[in-house]
PDB file of C-alpha atoms and ligand atoms in Angstrom:
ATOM      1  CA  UNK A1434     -27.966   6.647   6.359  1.00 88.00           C
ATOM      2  CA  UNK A1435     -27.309   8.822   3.548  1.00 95.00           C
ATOM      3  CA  UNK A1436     -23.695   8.266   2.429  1.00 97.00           C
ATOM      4  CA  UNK A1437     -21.472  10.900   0.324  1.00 98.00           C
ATOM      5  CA  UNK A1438     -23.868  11.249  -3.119  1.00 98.00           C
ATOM      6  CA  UNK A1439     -26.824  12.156  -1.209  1.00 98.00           C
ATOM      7  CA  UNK A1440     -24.897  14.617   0.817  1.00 98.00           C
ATOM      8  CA  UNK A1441     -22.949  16.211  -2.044  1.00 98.00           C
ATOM      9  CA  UNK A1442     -26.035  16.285  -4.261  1.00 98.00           C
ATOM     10  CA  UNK A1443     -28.210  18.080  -1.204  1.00 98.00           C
ATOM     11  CA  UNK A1444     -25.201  20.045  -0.685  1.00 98.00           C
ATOM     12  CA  UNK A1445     -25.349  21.109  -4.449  1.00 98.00           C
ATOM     13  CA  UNK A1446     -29.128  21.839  -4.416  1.00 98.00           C
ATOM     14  CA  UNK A1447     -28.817  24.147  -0.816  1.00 98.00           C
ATOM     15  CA  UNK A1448     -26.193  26.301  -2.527  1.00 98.00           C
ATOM     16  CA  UNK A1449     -28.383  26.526  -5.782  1.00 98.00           C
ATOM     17  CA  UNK A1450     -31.421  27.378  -3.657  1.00 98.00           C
ATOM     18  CA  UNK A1451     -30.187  29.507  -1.082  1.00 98.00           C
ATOM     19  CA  UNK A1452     -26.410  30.676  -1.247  1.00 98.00           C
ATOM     20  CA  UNK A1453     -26.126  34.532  -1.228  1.00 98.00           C
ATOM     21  CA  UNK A1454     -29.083  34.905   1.513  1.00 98.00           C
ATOM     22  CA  UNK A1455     -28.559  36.535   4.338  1.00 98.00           C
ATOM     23  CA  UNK A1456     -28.838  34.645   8.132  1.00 98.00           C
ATOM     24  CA  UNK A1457     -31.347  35.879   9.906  1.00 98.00           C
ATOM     25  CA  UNK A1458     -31.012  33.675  12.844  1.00 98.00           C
ATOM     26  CA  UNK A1459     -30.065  30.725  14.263  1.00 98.00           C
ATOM     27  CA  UNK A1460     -32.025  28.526  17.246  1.00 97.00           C
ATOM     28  CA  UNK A1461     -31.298  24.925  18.282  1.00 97.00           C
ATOM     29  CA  UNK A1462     -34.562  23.192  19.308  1.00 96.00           C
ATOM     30  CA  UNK A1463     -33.245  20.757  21.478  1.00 94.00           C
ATOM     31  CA  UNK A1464     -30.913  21.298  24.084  1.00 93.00           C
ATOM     32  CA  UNK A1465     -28.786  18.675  22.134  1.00 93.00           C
ATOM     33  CA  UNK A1466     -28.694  20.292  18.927  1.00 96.00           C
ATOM     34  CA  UNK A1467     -25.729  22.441  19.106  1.00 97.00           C
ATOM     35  CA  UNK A1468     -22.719  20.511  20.302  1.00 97.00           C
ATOM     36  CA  UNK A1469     -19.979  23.819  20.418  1.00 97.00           C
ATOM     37  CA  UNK A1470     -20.594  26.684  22.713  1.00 96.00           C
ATOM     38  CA  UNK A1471     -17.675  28.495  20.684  1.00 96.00           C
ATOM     39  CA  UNK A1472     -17.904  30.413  18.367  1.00 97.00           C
ATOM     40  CA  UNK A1473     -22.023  31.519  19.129  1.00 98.00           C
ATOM     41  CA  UNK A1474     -23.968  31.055  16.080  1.00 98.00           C
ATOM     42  CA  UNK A1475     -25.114  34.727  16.169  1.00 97.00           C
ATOM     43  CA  UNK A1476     -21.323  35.293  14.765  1.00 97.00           C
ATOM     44  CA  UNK A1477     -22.715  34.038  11.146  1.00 98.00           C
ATOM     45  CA  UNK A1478     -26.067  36.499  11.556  1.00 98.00           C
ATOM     46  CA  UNK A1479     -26.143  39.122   9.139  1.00 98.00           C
ATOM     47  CA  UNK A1480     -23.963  37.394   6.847  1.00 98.00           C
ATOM     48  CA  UNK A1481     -24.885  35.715   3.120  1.00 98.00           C
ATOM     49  CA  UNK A1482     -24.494  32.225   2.618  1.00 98.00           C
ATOM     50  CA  UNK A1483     -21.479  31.825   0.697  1.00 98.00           C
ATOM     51  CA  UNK A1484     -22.696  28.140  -0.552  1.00 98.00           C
ATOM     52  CA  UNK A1485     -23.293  24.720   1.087  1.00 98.00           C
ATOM     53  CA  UNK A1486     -20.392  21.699   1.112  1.00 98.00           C
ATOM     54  CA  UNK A1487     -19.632  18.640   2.616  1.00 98.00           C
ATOM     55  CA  UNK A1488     -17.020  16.518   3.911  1.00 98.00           C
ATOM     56  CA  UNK A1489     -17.393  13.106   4.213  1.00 98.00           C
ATOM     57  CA  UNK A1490     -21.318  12.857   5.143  1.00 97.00           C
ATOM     58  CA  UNK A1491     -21.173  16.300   6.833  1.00 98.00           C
ATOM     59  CA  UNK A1492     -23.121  19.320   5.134  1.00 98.00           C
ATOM     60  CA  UNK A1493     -21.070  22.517   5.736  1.00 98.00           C
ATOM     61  CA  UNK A1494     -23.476  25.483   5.394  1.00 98.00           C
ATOM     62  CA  UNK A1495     -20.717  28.287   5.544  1.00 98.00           C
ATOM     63  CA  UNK A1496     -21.364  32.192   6.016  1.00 98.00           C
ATOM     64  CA  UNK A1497     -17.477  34.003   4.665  1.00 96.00           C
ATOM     65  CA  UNK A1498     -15.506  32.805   7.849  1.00 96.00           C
ATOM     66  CA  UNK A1499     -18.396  31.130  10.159  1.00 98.00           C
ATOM     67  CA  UNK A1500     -19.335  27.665   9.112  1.00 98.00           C
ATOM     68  CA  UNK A1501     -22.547  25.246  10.598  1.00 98.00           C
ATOM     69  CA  UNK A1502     -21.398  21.635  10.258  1.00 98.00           C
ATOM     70  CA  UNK A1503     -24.208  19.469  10.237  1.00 98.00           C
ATOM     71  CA  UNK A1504     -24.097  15.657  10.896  1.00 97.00           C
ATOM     72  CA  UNK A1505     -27.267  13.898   9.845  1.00 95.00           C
ATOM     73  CA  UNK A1506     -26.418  10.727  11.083  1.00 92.00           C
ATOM     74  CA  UNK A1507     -29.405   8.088  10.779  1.00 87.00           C
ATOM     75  CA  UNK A1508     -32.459   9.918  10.343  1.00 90.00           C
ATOM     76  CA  UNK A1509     -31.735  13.491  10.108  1.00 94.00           C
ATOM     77  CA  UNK A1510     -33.029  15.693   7.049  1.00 96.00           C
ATOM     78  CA  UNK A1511     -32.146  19.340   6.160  1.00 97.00           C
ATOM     79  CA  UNK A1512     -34.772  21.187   4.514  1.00 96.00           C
ATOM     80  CA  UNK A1513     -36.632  24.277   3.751  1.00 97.00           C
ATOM     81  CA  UNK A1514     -39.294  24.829   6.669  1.00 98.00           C
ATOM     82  CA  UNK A1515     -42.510  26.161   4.769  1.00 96.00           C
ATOM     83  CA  UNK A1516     -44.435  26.003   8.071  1.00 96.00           C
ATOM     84  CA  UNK A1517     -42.291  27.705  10.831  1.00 97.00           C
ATOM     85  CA  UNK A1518     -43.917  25.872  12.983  1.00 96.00           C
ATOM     86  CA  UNK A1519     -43.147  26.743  17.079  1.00 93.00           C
ATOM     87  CA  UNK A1520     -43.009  23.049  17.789  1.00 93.00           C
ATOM     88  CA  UNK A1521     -42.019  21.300  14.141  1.00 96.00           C
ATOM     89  CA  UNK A1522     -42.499  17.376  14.435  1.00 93.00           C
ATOM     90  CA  UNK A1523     -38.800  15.907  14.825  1.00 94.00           C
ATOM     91  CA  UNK A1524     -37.078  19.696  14.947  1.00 96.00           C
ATOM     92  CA  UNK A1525     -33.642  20.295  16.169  1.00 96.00           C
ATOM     93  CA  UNK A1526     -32.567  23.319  14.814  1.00 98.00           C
ATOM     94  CA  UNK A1527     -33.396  26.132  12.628  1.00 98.00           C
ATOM     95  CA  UNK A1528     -32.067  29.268  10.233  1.00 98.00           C
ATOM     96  CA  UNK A1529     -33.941  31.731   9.393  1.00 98.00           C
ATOM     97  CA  UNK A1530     -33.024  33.854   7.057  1.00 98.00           C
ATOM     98  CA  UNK A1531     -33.606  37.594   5.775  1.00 98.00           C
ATOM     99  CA  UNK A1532     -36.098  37.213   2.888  1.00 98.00           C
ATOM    100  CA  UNK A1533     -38.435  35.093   4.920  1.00 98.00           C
ATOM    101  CA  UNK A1534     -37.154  31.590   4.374  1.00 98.00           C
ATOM    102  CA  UNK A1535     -36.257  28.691   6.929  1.00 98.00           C
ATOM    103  CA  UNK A1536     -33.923  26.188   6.426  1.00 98.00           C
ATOM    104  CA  UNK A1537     -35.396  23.461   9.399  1.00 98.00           C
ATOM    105  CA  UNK A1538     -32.744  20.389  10.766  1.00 98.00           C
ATOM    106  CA  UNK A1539     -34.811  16.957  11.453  1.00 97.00           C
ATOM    107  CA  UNK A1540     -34.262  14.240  12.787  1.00 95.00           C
ATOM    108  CA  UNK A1541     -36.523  10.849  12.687  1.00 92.00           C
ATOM    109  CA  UNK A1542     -36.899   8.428  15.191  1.00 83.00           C
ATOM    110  CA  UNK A1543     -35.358   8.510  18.769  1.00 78.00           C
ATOM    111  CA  UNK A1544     -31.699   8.470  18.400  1.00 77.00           C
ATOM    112  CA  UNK A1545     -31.398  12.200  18.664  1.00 80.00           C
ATOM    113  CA  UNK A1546     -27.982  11.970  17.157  1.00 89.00           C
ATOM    114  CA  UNK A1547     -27.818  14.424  14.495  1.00 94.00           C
ATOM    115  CA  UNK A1548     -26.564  17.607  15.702  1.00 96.00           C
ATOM    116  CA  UNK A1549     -24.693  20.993  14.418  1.00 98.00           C
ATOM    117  CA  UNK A1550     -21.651  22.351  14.607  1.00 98.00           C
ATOM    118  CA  UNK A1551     -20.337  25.685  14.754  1.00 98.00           C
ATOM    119  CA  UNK A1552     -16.734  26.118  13.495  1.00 98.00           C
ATOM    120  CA  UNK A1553     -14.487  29.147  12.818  1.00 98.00           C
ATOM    121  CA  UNK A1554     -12.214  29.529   9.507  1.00 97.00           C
ATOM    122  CA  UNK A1555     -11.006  26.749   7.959  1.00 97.00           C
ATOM    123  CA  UNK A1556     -13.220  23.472   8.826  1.00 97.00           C
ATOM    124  CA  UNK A1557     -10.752  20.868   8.175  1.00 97.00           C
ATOM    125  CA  UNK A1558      -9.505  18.709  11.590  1.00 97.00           C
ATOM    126  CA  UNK A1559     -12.100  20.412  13.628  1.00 97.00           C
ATOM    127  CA  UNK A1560     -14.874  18.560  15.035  1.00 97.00           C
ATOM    128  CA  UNK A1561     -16.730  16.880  14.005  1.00 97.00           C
ATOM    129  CA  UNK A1562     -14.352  16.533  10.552  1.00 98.00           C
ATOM    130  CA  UNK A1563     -11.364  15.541  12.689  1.00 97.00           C
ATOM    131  CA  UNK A1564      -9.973  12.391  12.179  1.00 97.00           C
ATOM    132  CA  UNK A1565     -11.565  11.467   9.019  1.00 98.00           C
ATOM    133  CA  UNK A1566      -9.907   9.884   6.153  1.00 98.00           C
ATOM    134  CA  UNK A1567     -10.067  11.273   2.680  1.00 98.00           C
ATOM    135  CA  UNK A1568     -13.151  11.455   0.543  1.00 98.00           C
ATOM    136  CA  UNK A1569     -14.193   8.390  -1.107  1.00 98.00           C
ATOM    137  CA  UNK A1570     -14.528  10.788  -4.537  1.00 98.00           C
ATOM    138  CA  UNK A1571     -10.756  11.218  -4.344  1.00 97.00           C
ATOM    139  CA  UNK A1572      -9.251   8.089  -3.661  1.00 98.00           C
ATOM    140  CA  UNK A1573     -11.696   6.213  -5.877  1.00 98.00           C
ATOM    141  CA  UNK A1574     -10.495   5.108  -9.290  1.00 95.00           C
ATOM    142  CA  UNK A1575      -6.630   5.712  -7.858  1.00 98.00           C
ATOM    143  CA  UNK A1576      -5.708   2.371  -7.089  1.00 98.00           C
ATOM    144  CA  UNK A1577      -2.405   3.937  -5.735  1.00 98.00           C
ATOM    145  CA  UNK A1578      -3.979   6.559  -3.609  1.00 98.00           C
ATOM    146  CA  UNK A1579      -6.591   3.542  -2.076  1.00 98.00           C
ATOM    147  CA  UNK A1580      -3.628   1.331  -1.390  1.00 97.00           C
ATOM    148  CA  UNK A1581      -1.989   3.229   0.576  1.00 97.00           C
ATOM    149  CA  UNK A1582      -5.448   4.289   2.742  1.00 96.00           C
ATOM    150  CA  UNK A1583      -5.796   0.578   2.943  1.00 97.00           C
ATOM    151  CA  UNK A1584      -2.275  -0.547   4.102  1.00 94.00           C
ATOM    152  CA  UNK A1585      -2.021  -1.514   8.038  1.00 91.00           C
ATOM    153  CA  UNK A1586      -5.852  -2.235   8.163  1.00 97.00           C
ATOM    154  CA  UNK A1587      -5.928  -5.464   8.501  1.00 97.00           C
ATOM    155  CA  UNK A1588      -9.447  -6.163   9.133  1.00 97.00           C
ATOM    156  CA  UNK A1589     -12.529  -7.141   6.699  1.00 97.00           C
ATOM    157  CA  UNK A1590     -12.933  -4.810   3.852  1.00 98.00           C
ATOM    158  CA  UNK A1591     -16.635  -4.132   4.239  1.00 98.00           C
ATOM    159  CA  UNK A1592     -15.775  -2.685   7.798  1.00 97.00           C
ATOM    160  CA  UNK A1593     -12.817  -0.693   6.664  1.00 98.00           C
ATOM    161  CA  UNK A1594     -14.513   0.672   4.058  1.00 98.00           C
ATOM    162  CA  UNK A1595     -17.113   2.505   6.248  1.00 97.00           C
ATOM    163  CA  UNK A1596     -14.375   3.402   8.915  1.00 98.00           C
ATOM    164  CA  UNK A1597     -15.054   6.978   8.372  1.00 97.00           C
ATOM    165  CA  UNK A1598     -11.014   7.733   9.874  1.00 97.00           C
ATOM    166  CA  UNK A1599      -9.853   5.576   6.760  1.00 98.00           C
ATOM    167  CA  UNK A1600     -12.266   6.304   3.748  1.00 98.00           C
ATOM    168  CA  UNK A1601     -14.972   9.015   4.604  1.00 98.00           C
ATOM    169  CA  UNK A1602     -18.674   8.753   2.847  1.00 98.00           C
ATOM    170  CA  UNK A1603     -18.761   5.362   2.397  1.00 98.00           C
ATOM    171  CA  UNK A1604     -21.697   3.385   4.428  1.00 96.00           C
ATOM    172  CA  UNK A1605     -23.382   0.100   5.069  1.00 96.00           C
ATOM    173  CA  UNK A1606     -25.721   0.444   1.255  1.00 97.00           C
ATOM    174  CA  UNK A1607     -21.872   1.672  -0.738  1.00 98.00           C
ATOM    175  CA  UNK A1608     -19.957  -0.940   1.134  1.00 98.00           C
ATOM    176  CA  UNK A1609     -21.885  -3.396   0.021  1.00 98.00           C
ATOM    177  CA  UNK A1610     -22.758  -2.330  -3.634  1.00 98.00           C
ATOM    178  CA  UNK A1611     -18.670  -1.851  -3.933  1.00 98.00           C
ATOM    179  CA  UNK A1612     -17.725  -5.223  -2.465  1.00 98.00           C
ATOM    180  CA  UNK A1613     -19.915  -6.598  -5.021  1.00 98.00           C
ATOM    181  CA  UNK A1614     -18.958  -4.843  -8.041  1.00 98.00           C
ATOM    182  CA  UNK A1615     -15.286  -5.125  -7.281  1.00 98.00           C
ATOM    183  CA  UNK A1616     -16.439  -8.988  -7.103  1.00 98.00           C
ATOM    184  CA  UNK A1617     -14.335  -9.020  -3.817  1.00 98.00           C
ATOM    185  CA  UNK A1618     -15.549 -10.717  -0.343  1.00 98.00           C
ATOM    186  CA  UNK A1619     -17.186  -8.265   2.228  1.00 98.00           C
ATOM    187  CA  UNK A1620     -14.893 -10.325   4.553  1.00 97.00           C
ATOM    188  CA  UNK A1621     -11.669 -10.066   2.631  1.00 98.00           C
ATOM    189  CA  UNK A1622      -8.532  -8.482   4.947  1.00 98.00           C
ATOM    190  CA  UNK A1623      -8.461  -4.854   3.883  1.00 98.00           C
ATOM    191  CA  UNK A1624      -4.412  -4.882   4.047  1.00 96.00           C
ATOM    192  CA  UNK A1625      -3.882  -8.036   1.956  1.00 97.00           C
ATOM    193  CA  UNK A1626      -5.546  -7.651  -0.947  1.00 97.00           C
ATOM    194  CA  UNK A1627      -3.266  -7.935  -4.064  1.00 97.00           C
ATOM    195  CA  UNK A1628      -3.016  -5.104  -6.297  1.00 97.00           C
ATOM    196  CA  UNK A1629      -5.724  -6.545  -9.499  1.00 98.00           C
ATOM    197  CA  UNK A1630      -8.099  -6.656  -6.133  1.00 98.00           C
ATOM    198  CA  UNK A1631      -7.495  -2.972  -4.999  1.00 98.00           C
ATOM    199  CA  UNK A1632      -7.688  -1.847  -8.296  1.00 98.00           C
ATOM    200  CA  UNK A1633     -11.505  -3.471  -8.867  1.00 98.00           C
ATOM    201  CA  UNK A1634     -11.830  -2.060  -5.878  1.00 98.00           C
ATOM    202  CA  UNK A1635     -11.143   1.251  -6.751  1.00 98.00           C
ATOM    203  CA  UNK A1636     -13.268   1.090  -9.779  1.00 98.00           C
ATOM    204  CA  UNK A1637     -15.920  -0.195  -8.204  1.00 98.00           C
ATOM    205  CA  UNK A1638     -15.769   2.706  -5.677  1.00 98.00           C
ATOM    206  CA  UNK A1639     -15.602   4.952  -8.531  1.00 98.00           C
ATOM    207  CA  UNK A1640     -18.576   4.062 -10.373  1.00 98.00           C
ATOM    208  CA  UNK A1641     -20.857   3.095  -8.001  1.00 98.00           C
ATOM    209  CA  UNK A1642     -20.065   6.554  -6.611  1.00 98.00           C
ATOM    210  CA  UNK A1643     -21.075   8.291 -10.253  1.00 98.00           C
ATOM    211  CA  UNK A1644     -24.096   6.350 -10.297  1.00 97.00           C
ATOM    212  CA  UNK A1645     -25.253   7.073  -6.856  1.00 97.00           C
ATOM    213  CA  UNK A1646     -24.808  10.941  -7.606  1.00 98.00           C
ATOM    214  CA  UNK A1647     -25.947  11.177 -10.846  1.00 98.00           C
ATOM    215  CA  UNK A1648     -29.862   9.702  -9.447  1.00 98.00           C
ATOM    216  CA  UNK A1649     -29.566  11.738  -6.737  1.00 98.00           C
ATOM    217  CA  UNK A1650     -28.590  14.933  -9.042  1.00 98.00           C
ATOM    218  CA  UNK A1651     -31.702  14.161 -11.112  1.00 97.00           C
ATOM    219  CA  UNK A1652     -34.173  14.720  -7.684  1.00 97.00           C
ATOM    220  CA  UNK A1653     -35.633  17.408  -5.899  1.00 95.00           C
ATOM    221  CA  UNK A1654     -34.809  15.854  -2.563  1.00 94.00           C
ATOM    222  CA  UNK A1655     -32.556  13.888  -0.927  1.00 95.00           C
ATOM    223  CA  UNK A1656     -34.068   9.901  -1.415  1.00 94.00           C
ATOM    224  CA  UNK A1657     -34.990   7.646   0.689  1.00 91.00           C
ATOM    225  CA  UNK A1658     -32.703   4.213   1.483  1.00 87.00           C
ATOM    226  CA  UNK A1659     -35.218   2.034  -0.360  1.00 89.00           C
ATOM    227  CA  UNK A1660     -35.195   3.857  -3.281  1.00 93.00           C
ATOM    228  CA  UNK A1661     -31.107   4.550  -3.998  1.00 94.00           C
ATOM    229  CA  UNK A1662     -30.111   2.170  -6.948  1.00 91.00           C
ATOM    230  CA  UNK A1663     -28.124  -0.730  -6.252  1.00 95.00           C
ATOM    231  CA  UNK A1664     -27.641  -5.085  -7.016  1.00 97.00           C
ATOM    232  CA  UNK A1665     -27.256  -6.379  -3.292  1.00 97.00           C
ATOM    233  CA  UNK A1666     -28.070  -4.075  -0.778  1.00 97.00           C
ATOM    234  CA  UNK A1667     -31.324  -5.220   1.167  1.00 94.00           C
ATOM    235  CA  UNK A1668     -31.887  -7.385  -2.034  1.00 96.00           C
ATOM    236  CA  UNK A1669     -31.640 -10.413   0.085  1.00 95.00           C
ATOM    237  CA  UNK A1670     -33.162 -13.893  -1.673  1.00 97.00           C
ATOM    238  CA  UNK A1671     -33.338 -11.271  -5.311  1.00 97.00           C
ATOM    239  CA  UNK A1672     -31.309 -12.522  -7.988  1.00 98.00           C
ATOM    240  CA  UNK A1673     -28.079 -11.363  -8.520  1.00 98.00           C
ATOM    241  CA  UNK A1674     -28.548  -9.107 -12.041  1.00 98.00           C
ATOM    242  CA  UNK A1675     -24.807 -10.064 -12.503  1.00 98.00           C
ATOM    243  CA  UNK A1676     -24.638 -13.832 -12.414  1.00 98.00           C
ATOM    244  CA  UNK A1677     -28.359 -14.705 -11.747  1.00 98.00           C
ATOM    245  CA  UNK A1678     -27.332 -16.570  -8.448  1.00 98.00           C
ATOM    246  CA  UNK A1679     -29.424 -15.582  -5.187  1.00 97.00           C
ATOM    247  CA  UNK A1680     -28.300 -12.664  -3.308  1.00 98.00           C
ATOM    248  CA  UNK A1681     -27.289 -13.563   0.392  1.00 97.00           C
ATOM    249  CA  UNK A1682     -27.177 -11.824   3.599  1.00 96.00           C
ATOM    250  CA  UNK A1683     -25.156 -11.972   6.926  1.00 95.00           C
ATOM    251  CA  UNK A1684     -27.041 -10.199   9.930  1.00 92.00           C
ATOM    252  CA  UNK A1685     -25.773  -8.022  12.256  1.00 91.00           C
ATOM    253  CA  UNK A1686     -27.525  -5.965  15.106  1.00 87.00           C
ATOM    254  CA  UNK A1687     -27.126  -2.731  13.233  1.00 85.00           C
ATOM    255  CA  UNK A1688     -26.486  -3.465   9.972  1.00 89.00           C
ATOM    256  CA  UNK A1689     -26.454  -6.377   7.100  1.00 93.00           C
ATOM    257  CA  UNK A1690     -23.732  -7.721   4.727  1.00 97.00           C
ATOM    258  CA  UNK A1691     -25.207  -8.134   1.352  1.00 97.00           C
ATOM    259  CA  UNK A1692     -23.304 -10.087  -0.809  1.00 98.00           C
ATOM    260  CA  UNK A1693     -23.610 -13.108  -4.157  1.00 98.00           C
ATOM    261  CA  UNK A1694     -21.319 -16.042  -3.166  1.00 98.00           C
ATOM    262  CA  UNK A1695     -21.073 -16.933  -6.859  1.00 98.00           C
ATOM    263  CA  UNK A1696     -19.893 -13.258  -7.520  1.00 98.00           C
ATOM    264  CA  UNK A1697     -17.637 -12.518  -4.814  1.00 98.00           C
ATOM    265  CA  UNK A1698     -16.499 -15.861  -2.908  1.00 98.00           C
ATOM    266  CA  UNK A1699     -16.296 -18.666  -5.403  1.00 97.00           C
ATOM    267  CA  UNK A1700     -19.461 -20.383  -4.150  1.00 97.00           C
ATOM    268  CA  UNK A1701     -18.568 -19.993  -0.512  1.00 96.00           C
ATOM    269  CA  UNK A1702     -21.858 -19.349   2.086  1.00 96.00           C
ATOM    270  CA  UNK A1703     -20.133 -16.674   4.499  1.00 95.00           C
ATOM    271  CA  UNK A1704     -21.152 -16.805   8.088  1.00 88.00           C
ATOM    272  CA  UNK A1705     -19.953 -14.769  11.154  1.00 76.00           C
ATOM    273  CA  UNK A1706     -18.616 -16.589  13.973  1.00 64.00           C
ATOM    274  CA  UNK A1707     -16.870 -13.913  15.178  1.00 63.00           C
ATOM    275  CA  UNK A1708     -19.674 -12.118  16.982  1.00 54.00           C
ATOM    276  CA  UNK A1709     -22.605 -14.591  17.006  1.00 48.00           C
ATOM    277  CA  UNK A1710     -22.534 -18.356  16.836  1.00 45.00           C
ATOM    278  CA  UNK A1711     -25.927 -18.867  15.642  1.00 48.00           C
ATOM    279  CA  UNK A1712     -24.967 -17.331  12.473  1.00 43.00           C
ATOM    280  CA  UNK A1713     -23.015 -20.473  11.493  1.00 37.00           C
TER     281      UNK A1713
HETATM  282 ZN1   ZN B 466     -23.632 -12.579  -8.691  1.00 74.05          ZN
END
């Protein structure tokens, strides 16, 4: 799932490429797509694009006081629709736009998850933005500002960190790539680390943040999973380019915990026996 450099860096390129044109139109594709019935998306036609934004991994596509907020979820994409196709492979919505342009919502697979929004004024605490916690970008490298997200969540860090109502951005391929730079346990307790551990952690949120953005600044598109930079994620039985040990994984149904024991738990193999006992 892309996580909050490949949305703010997409977000960045659809405001370079198309802020100041003029909607044209606006047509869900499936009858999923578009998951408010107030305000009507016509409200936005006519007007210029004042720029795209985000907030946590939403893209905010905003025309003056009509905004589209637009959840990608797994598999969704956002981009310009060269074909205008009637039927485009994967569609769920479209904008068209006065000089001729498209800007065409995607979504792979079968989830059918990804969907739009349609919000009036300001964005904040309206679905689907209510609830979330702050940006990662601002409470990483504040060790203050993280400790106090992190106090009363006293569960593992790796699944606090992608609670998008604590800390919003951060998913399954940051979580892990932060756990390990921080060289703090995935399954650490979120509301007991000690303050030299929330501060790695906040550094390590910090700059793998930077260097997440910065590759995905230097692209035309929004990457793919595989090729995001990172030590641990999906690296599985690599070698840790840290300490050279073997790079380990616990399994879950939907997602896996990458981590290096010699890096992040003193040596210790981690296994879940909280939700599977085979994993022991
Ligand atoms: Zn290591």
């Amino acid at each position: 799932m892309p996580e909050l450099p490949e949305i703010q860096a997409h977000a960045e390129r659809l405001t370079a490429g198309w802020a100041g044109t003029e909607l044209a139109g606006f047509r869900p594709i499936t009858f999923t797509a578009l998951k408010t019935a107030v305000p009507r998306p016509d409200e936005a036609v006519g007007r210029a694009l004042t720029g795209v934004g985000r907030r946590g991994k939403v893209l905010l596509l905003t025309f003056d006081d009509v905004s589209f907020a637009v959840h990608l979820m797994q598999g969704g994409r956002l981009k310009p629709d060269e074909k205008q196709s009637a039927k485009p492979r994967g569609g769920i919505a479209r904008w068209t736009f006065g000089d001729g342009r498209a800007l065409l919502l995607t979504e792979a697979g079968t989830e059918r998850k990804a969907g739009v929004w349609v919000l009036a004024g300001a964005t904040e605490g309206q679905p689907p933005l209510d609830g979330l916690g702050p940006d990662a970008d601002v409470v990483a490298g504040d060790p203050a500002a993280l400790a106090e997200v992190l106090a009363g969540h006293s569960a593992r860090i790796h699944g606090v960190l992608r609670d998008q109502r604590v800390i919003a951005g951060v998913g399954r391929r940051l979580a892990n790539e932060i756990c390990h730079r921080a060289k703090l346990s995935p399954f650490a307790n979120a509301a007991k680390l000690k303050p030299d551990e929330v501060a790695a952690l906040a550094a390590a949120m910090a700059s793998c943040l930077d260097e997440s953005l910065t590759y995905e600044r230097s692209r035309d598109d929004m990457s793919s999973s595989k090729e995001r930079p990172g030590e641990v994620h999906h690296r599985e039985g690599e070698t840790c380019p840290v300490c050279g040990d073997t790079v380990r994984a616990v399994e879950y149904v939907r997602y896996t915990v990458n981590y290096c024991a010699t890096c992040q738990t003193g040596g210790k193999v981690l296994a879940d026996n909280t939700t599977s006992k085979f994993l022991k």
